[in-house]
PDB file of N, CA and C in Angstrom:
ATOM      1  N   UNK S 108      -8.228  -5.235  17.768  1.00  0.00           N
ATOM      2  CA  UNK S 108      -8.540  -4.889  16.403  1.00  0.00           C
ATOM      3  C   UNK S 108      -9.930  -4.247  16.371  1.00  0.00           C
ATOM      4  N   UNK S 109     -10.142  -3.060  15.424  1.00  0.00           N
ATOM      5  CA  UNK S 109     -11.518  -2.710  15.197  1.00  0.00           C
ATOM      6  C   UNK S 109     -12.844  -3.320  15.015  1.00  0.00           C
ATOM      7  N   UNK S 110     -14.001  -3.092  15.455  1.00  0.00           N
ATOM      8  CA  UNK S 110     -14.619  -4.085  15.081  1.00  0.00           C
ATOM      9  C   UNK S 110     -15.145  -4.656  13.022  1.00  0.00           C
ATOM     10  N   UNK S 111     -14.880  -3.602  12.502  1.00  0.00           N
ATOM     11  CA  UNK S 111     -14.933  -3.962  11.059  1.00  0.00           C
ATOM     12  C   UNK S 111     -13.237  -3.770  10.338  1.00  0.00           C
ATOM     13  N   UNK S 112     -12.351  -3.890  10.907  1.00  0.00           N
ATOM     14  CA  UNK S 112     -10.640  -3.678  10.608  1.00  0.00           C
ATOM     15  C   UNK S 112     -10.697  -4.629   9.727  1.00  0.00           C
ATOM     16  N   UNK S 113     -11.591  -6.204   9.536  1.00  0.00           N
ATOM     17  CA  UNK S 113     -11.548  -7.187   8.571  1.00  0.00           C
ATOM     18  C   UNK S 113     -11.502  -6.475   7.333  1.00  0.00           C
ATOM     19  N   UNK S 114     -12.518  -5.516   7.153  1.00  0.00           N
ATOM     20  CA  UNK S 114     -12.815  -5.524   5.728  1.00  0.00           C
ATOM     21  C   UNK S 114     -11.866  -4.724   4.679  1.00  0.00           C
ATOM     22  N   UNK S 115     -10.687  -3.979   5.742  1.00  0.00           N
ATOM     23  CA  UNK S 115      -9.452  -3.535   5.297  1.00  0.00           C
ATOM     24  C   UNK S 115      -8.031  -4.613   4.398  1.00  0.00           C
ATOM     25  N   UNK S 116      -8.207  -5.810   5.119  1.00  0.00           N
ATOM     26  CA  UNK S 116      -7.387  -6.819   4.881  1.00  0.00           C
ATOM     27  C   UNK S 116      -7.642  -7.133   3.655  1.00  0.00           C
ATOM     28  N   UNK S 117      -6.500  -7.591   2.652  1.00  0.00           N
ATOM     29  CA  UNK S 117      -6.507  -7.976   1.692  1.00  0.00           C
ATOM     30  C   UNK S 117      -6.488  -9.815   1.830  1.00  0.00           C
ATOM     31  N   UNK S 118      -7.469  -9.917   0.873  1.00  0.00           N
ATOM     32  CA  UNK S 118      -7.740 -11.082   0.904  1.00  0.00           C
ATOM     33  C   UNK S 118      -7.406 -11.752  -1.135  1.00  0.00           C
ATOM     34  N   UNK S 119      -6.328 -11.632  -0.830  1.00  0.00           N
ATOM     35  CA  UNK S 119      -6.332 -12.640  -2.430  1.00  0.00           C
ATOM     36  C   UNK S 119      -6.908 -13.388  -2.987  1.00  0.00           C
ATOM     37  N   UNK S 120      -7.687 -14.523  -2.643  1.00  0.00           N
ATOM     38  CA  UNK S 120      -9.033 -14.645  -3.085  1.00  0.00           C
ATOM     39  C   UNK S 120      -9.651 -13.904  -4.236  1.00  0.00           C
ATOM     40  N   UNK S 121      -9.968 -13.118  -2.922  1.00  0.00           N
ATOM     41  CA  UNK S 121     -11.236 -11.664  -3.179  1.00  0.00           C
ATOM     42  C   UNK S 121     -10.848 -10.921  -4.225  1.00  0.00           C
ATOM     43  N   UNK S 122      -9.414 -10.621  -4.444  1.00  0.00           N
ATOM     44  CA  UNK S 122      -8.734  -9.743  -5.268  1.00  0.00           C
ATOM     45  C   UNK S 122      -9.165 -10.848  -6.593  1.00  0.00           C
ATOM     46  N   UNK S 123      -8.468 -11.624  -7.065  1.00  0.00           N
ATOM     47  CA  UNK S 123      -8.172 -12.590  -8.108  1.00  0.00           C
ATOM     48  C   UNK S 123      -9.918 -12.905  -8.792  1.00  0.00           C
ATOM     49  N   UNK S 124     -10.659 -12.838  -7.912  1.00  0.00           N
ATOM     50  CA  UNK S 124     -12.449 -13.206  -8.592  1.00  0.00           C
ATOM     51  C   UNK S 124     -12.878 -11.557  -8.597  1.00  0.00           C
ATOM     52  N   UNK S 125     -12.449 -10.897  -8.539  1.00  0.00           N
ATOM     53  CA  UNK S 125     -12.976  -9.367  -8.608  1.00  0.00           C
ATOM     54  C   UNK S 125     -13.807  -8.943  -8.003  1.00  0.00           C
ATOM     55  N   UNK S 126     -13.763 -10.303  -6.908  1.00  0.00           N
ATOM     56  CA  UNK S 126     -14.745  -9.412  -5.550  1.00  0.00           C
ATOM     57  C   UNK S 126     -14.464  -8.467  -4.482  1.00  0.00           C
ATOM     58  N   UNK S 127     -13.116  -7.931  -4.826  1.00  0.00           N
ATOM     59  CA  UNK S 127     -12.518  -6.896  -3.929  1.00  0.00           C
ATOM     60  C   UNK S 127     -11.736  -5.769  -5.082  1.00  0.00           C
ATOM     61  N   UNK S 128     -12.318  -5.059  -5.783  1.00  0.00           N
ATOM     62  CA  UNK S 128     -11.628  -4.372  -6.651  1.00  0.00           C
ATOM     63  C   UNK S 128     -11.177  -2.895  -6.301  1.00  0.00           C
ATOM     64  N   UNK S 129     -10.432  -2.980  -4.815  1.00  0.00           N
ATOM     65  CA  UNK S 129      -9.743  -1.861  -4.390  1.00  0.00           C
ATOM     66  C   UNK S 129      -8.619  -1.535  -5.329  1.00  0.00           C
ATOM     67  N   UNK S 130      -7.934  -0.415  -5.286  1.00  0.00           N
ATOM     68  CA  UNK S 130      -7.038  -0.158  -5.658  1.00  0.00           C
ATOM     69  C   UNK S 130      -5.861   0.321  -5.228  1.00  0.00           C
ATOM     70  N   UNK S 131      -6.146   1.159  -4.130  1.00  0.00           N
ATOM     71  CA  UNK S 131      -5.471   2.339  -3.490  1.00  0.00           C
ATOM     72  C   UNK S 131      -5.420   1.422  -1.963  1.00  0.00           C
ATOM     73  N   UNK S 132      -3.951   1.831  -1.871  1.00  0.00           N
ATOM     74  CA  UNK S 132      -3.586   1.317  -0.498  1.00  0.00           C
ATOM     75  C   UNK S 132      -3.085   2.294   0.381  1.00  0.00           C
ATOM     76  N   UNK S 133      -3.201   2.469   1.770  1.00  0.00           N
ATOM     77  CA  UNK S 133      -2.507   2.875   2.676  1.00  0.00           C
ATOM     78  C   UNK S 133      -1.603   2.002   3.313  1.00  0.00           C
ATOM     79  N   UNK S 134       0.020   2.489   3.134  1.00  0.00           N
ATOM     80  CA  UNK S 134       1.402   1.424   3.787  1.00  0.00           C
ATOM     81  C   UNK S 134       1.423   1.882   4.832  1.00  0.00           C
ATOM     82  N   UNK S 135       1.442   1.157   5.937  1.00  0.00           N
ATOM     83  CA  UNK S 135       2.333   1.756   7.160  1.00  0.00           C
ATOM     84  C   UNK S 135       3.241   1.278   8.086  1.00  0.00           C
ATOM     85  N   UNK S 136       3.846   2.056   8.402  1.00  0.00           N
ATOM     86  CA  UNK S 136       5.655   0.957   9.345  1.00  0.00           C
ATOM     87  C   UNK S 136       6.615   1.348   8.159  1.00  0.00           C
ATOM     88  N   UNK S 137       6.615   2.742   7.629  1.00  0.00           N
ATOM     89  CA  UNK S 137       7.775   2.769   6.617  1.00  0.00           C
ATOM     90  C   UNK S 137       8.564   3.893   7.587  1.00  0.00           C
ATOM     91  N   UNK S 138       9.776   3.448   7.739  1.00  0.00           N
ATOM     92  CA  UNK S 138      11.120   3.641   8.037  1.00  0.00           C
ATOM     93  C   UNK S 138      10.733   5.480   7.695  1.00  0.00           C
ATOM     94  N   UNK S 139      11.269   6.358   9.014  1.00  0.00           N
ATOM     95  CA  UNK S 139      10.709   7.377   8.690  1.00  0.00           C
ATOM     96  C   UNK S 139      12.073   8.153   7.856  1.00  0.00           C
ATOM     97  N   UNK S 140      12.954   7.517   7.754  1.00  0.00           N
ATOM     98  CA  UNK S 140      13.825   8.408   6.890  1.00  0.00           C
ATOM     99  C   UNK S 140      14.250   7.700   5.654  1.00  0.00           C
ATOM    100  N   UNK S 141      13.205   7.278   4.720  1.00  0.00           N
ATOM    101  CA  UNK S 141      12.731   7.257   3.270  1.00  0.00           C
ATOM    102  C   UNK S 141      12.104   7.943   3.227  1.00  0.00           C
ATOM    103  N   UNK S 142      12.243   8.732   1.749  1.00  0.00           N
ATOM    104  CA  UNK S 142      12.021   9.597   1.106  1.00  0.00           C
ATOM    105  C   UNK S 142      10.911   8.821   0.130  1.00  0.00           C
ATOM    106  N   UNK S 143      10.147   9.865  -0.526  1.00  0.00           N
ATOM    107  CA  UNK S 143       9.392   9.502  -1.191  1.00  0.00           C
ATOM    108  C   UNK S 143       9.724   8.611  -2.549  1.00  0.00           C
ATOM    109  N   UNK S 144      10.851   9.347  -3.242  1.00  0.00           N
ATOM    110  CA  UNK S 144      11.508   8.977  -3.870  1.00  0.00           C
ATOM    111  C   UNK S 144      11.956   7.514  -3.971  1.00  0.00           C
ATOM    112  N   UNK S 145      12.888   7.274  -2.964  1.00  0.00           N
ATOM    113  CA  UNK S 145      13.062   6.380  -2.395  1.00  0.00           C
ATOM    114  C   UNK S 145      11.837   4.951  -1.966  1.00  0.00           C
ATOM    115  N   UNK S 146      10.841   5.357  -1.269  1.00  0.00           N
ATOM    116  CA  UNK S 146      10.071   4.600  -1.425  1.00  0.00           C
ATOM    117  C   UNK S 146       9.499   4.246  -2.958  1.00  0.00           C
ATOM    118  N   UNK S 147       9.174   4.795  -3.489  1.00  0.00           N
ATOM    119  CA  UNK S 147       8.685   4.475  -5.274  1.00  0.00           C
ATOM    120  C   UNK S 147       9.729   3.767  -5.659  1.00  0.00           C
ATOM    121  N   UNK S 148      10.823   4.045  -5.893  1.00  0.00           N
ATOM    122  CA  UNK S 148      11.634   2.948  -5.897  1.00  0.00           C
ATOM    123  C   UNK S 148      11.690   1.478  -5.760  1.00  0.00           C
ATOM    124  N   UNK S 149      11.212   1.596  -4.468  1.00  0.00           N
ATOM    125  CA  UNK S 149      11.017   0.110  -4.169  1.00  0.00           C
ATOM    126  C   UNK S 149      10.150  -0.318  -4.040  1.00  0.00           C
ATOM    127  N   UNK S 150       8.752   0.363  -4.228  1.00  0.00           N
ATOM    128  CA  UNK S 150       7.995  -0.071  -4.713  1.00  0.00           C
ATOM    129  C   UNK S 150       7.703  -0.578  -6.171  1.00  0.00           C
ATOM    130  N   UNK S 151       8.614   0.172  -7.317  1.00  0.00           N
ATOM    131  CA  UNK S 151       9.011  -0.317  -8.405  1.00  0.00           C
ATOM    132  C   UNK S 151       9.153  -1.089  -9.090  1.00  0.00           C
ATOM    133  N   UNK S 152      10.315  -1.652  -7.903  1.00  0.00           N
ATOM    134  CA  UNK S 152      10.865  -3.477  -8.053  1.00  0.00           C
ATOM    135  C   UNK S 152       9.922  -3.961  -7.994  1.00  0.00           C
ATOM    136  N   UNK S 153       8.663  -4.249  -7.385  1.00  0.00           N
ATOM    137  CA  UNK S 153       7.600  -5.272  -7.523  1.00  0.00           C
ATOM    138  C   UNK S 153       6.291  -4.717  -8.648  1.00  0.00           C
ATOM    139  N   UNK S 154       6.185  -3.539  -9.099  1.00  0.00           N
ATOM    140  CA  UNK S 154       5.114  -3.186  -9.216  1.00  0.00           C
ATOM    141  C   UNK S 154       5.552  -1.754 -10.843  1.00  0.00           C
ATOM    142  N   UNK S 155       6.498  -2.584 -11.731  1.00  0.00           N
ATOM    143  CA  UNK S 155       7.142  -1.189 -12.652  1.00  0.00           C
ATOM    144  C   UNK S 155       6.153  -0.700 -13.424  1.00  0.00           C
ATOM    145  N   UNK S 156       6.389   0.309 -13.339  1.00  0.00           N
ATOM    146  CA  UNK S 156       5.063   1.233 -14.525  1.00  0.00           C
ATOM    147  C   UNK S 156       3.077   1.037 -13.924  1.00  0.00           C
ATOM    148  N   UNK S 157       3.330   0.587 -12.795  1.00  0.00           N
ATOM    149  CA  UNK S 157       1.498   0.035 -12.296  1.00  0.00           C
ATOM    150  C   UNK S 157       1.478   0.883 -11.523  1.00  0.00           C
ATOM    151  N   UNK S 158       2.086   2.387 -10.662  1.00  0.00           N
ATOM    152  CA  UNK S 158       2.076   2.913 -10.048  1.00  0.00           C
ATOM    153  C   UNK S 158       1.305   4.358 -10.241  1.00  0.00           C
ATOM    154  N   UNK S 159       0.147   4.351 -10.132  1.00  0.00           N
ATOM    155  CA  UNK S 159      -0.678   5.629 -10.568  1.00  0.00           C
ATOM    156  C   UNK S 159      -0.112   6.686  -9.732  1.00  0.00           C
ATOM    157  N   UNK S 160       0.040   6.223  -7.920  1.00  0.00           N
ATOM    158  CA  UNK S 160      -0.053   7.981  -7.663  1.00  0.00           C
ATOM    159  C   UNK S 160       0.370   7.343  -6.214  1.00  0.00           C
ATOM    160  N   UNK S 161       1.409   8.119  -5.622  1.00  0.00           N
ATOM    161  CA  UNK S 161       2.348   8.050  -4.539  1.00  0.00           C
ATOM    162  C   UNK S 161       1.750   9.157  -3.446  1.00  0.00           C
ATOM    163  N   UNK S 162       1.545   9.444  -2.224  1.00  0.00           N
ATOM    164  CA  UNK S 162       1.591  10.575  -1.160  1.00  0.00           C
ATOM    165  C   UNK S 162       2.487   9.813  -0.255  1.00  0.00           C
ATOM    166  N   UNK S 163       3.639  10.375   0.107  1.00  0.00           N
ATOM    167  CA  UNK S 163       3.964  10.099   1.951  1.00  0.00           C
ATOM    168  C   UNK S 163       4.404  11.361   2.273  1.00  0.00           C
ATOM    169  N   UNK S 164       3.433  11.363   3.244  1.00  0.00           N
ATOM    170  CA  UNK S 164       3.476  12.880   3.962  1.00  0.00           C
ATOM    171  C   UNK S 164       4.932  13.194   4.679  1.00  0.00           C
ATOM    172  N   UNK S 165       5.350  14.181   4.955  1.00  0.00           N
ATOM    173  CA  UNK S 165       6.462  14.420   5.315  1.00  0.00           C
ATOM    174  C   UNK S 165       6.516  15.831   6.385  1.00  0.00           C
ATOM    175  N   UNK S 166       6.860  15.440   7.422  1.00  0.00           N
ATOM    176  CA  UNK S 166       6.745  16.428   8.441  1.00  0.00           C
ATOM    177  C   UNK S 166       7.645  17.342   8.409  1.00  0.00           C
ATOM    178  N   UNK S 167       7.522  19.139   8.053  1.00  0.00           N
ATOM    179  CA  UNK S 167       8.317  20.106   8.060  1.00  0.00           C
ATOM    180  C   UNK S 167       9.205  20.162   8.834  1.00  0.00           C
ATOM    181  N   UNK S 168       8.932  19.962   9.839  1.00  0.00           N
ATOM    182  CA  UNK S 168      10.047  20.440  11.320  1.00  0.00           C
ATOM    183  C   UNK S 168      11.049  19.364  10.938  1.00  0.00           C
ATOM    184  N   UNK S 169      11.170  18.272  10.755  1.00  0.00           N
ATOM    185  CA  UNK S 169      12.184  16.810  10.762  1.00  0.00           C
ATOM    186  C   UNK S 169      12.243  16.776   9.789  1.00  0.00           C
ATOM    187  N   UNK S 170      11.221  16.957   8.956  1.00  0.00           N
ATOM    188  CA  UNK S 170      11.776  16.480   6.919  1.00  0.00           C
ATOM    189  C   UNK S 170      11.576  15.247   6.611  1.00  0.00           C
ATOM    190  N   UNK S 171      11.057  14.492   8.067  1.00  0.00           N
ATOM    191  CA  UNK S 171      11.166  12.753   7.633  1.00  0.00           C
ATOM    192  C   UNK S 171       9.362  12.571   7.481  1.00  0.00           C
ATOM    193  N   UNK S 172       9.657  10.843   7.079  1.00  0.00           N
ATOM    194  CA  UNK S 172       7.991  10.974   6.909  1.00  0.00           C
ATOM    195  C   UNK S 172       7.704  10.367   7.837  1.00  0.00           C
ATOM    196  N   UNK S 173       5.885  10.635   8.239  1.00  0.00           N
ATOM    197  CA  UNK S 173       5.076  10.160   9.362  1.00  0.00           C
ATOM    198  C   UNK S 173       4.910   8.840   9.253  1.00  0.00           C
ATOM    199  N   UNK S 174       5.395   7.856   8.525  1.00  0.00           N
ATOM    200  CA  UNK S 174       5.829   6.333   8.932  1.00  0.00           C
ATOM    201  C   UNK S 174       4.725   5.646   8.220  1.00  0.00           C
ATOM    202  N   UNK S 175       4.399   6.767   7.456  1.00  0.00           N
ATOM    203  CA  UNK S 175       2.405   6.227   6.170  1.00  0.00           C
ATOM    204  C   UNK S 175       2.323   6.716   4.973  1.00  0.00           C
ATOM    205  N   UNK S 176       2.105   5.711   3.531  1.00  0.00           N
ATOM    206  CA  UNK S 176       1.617   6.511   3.028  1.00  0.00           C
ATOM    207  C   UNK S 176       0.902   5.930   1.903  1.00  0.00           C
ATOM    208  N   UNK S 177       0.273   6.553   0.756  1.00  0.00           N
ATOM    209  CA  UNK S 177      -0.637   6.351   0.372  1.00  0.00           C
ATOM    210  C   UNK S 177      -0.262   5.925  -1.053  1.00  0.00           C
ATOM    211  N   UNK S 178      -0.609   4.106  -1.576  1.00  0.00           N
ATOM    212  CA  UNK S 178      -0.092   3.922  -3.413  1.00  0.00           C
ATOM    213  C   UNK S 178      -1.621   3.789  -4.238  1.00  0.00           C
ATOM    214  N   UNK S 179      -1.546   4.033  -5.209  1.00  0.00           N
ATOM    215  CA  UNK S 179      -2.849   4.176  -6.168  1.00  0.00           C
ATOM    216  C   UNK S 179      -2.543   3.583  -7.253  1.00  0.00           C
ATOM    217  N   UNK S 180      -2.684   2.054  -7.223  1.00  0.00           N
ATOM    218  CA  UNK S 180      -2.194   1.177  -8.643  1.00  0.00           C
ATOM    219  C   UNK S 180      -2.825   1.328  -9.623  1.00  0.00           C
ATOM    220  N   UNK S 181      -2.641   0.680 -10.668  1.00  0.00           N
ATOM    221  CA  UNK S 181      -3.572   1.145 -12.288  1.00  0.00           C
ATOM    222  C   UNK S 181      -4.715  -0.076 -12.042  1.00  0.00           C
ATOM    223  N   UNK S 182      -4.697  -0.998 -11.550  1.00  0.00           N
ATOM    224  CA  UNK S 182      -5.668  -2.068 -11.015  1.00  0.00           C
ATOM    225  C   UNK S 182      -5.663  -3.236 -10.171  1.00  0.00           C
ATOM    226  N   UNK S 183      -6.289  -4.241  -9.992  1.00  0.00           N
ATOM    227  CA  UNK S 183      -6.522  -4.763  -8.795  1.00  0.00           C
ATOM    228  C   UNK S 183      -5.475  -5.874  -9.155  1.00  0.00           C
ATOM    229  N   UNK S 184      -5.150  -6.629 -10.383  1.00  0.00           N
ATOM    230  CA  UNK S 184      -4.247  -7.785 -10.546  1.00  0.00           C
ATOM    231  C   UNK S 184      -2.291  -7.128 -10.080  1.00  0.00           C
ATOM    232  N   UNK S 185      -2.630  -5.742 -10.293  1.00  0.00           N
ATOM    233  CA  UNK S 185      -1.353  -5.162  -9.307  1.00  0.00           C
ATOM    234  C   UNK S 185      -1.100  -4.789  -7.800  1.00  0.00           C
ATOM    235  N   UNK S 186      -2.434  -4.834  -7.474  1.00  0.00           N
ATOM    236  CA  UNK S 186      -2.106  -5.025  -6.073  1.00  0.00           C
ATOM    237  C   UNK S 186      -1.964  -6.807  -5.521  1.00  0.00           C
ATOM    238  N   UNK S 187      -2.678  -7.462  -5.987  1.00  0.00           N
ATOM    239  CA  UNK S 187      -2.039  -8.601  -5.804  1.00  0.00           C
ATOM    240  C   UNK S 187      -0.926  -9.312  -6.264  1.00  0.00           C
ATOM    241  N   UNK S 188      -0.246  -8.620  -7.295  1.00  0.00           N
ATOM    242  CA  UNK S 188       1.760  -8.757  -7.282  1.00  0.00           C
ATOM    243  C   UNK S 188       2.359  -7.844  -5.922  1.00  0.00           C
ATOM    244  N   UNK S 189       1.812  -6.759  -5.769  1.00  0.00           N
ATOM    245  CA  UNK S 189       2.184  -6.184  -5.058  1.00  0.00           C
ATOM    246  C   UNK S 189       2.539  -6.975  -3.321  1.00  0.00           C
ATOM    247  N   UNK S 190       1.304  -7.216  -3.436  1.00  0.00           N
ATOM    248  CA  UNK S 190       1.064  -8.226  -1.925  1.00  0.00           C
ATOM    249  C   UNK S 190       1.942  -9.569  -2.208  1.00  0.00           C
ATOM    250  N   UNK S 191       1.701 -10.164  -3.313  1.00  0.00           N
ATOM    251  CA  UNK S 191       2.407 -11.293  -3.479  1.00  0.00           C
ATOM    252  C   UNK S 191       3.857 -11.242  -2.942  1.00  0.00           C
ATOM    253  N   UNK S 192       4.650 -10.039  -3.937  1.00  0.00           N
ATOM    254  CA  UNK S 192       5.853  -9.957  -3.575  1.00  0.00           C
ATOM    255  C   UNK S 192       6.417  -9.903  -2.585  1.00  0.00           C
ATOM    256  N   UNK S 193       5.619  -9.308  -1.914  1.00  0.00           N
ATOM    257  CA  UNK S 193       6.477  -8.451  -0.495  1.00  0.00           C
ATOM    258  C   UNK S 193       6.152  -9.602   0.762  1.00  0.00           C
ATOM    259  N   UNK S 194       5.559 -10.752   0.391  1.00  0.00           N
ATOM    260  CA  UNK S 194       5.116 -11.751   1.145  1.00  0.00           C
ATOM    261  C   UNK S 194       3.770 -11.749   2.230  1.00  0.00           C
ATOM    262  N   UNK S 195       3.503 -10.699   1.259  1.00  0.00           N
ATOM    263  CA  UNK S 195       1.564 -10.906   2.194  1.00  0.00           C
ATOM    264  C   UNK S 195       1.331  -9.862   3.174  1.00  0.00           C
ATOM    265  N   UNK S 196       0.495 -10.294   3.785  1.00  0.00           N
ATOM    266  CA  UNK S 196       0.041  -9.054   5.058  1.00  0.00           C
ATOM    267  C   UNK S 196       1.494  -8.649   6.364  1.00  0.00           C
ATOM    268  N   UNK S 197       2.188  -9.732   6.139  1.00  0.00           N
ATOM    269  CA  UNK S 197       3.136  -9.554   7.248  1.00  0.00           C
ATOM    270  C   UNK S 197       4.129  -8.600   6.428  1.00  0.00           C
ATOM    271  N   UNK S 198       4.692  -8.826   5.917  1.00  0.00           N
ATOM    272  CA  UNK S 198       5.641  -7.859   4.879  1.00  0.00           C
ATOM    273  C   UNK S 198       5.550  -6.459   4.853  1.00  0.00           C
ATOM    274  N   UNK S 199       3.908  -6.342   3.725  1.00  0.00           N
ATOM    275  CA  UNK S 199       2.890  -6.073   3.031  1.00  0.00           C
ATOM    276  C   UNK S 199       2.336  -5.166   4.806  1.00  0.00           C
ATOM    277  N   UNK S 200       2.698  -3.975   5.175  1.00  0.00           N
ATOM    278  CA  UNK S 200       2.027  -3.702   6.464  1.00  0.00           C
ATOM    279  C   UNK S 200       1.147  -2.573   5.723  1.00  0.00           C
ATOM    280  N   UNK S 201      -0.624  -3.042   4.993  1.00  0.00           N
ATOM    281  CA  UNK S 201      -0.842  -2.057   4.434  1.00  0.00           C
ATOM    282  C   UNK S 201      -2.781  -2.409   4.793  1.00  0.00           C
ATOM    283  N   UNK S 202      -3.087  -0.940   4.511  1.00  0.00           N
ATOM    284  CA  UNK S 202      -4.742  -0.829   4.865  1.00  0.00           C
ATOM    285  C   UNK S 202      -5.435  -0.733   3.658  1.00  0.00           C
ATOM    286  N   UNK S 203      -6.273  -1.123   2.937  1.00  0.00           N
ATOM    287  CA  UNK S 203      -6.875  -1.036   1.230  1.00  0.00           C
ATOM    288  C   UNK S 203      -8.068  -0.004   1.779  1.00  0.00           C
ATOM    289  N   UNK S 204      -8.640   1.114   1.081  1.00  0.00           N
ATOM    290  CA  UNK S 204      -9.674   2.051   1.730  1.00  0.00           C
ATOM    291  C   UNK S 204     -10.211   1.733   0.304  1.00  0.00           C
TER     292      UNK S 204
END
């Protein structure tokens, strides 16, 4: 692991006292043939209408995506449903920048 990779981890805690008021996450380990579409979707189910702003890049040559991508919630008590739902960091395979 990096030597500062800690300060990426979501820590619920941190989230819930507003000492971590990230917003924007980077997912990664998504199945490269979901679609963007598709991913919002299911991100949906945990997170309806809290979804500011979606990127998963998608490689021309294959059409599929590079296995990453980027959610921008409306605030921090939605990323911790978010994490909640999906059962935490193991689930939840995501980087907070």
């Amino acid at each position: 692991m990096m030597k500062n990779a800690e300060q990426y981890v979501i820590d619920p805690r941190k989230v819930e006292s507003n000492e971590d008021p990230r917003q924007f996450l980077m997912i990664r380990n998504i199945p490269n043939s979901i679609s963007q579409e598709e991913l919002l979707s299911i991100l949906e189910t945990y997170v309806q209408g809290e979804i500011e702003f979606l990127y998963l890049p998608i490689d021309k040559v294959t059409s599929c995506n590079l296995g990453y991508g980027y959610v921008s919630l409306l605030n921090c008590s939605s990323v911790l449903k978010l994490y909640n739902a999906v059962g935490g960091a193991d689930r939840l395979s995501c980087r907070c920048t």
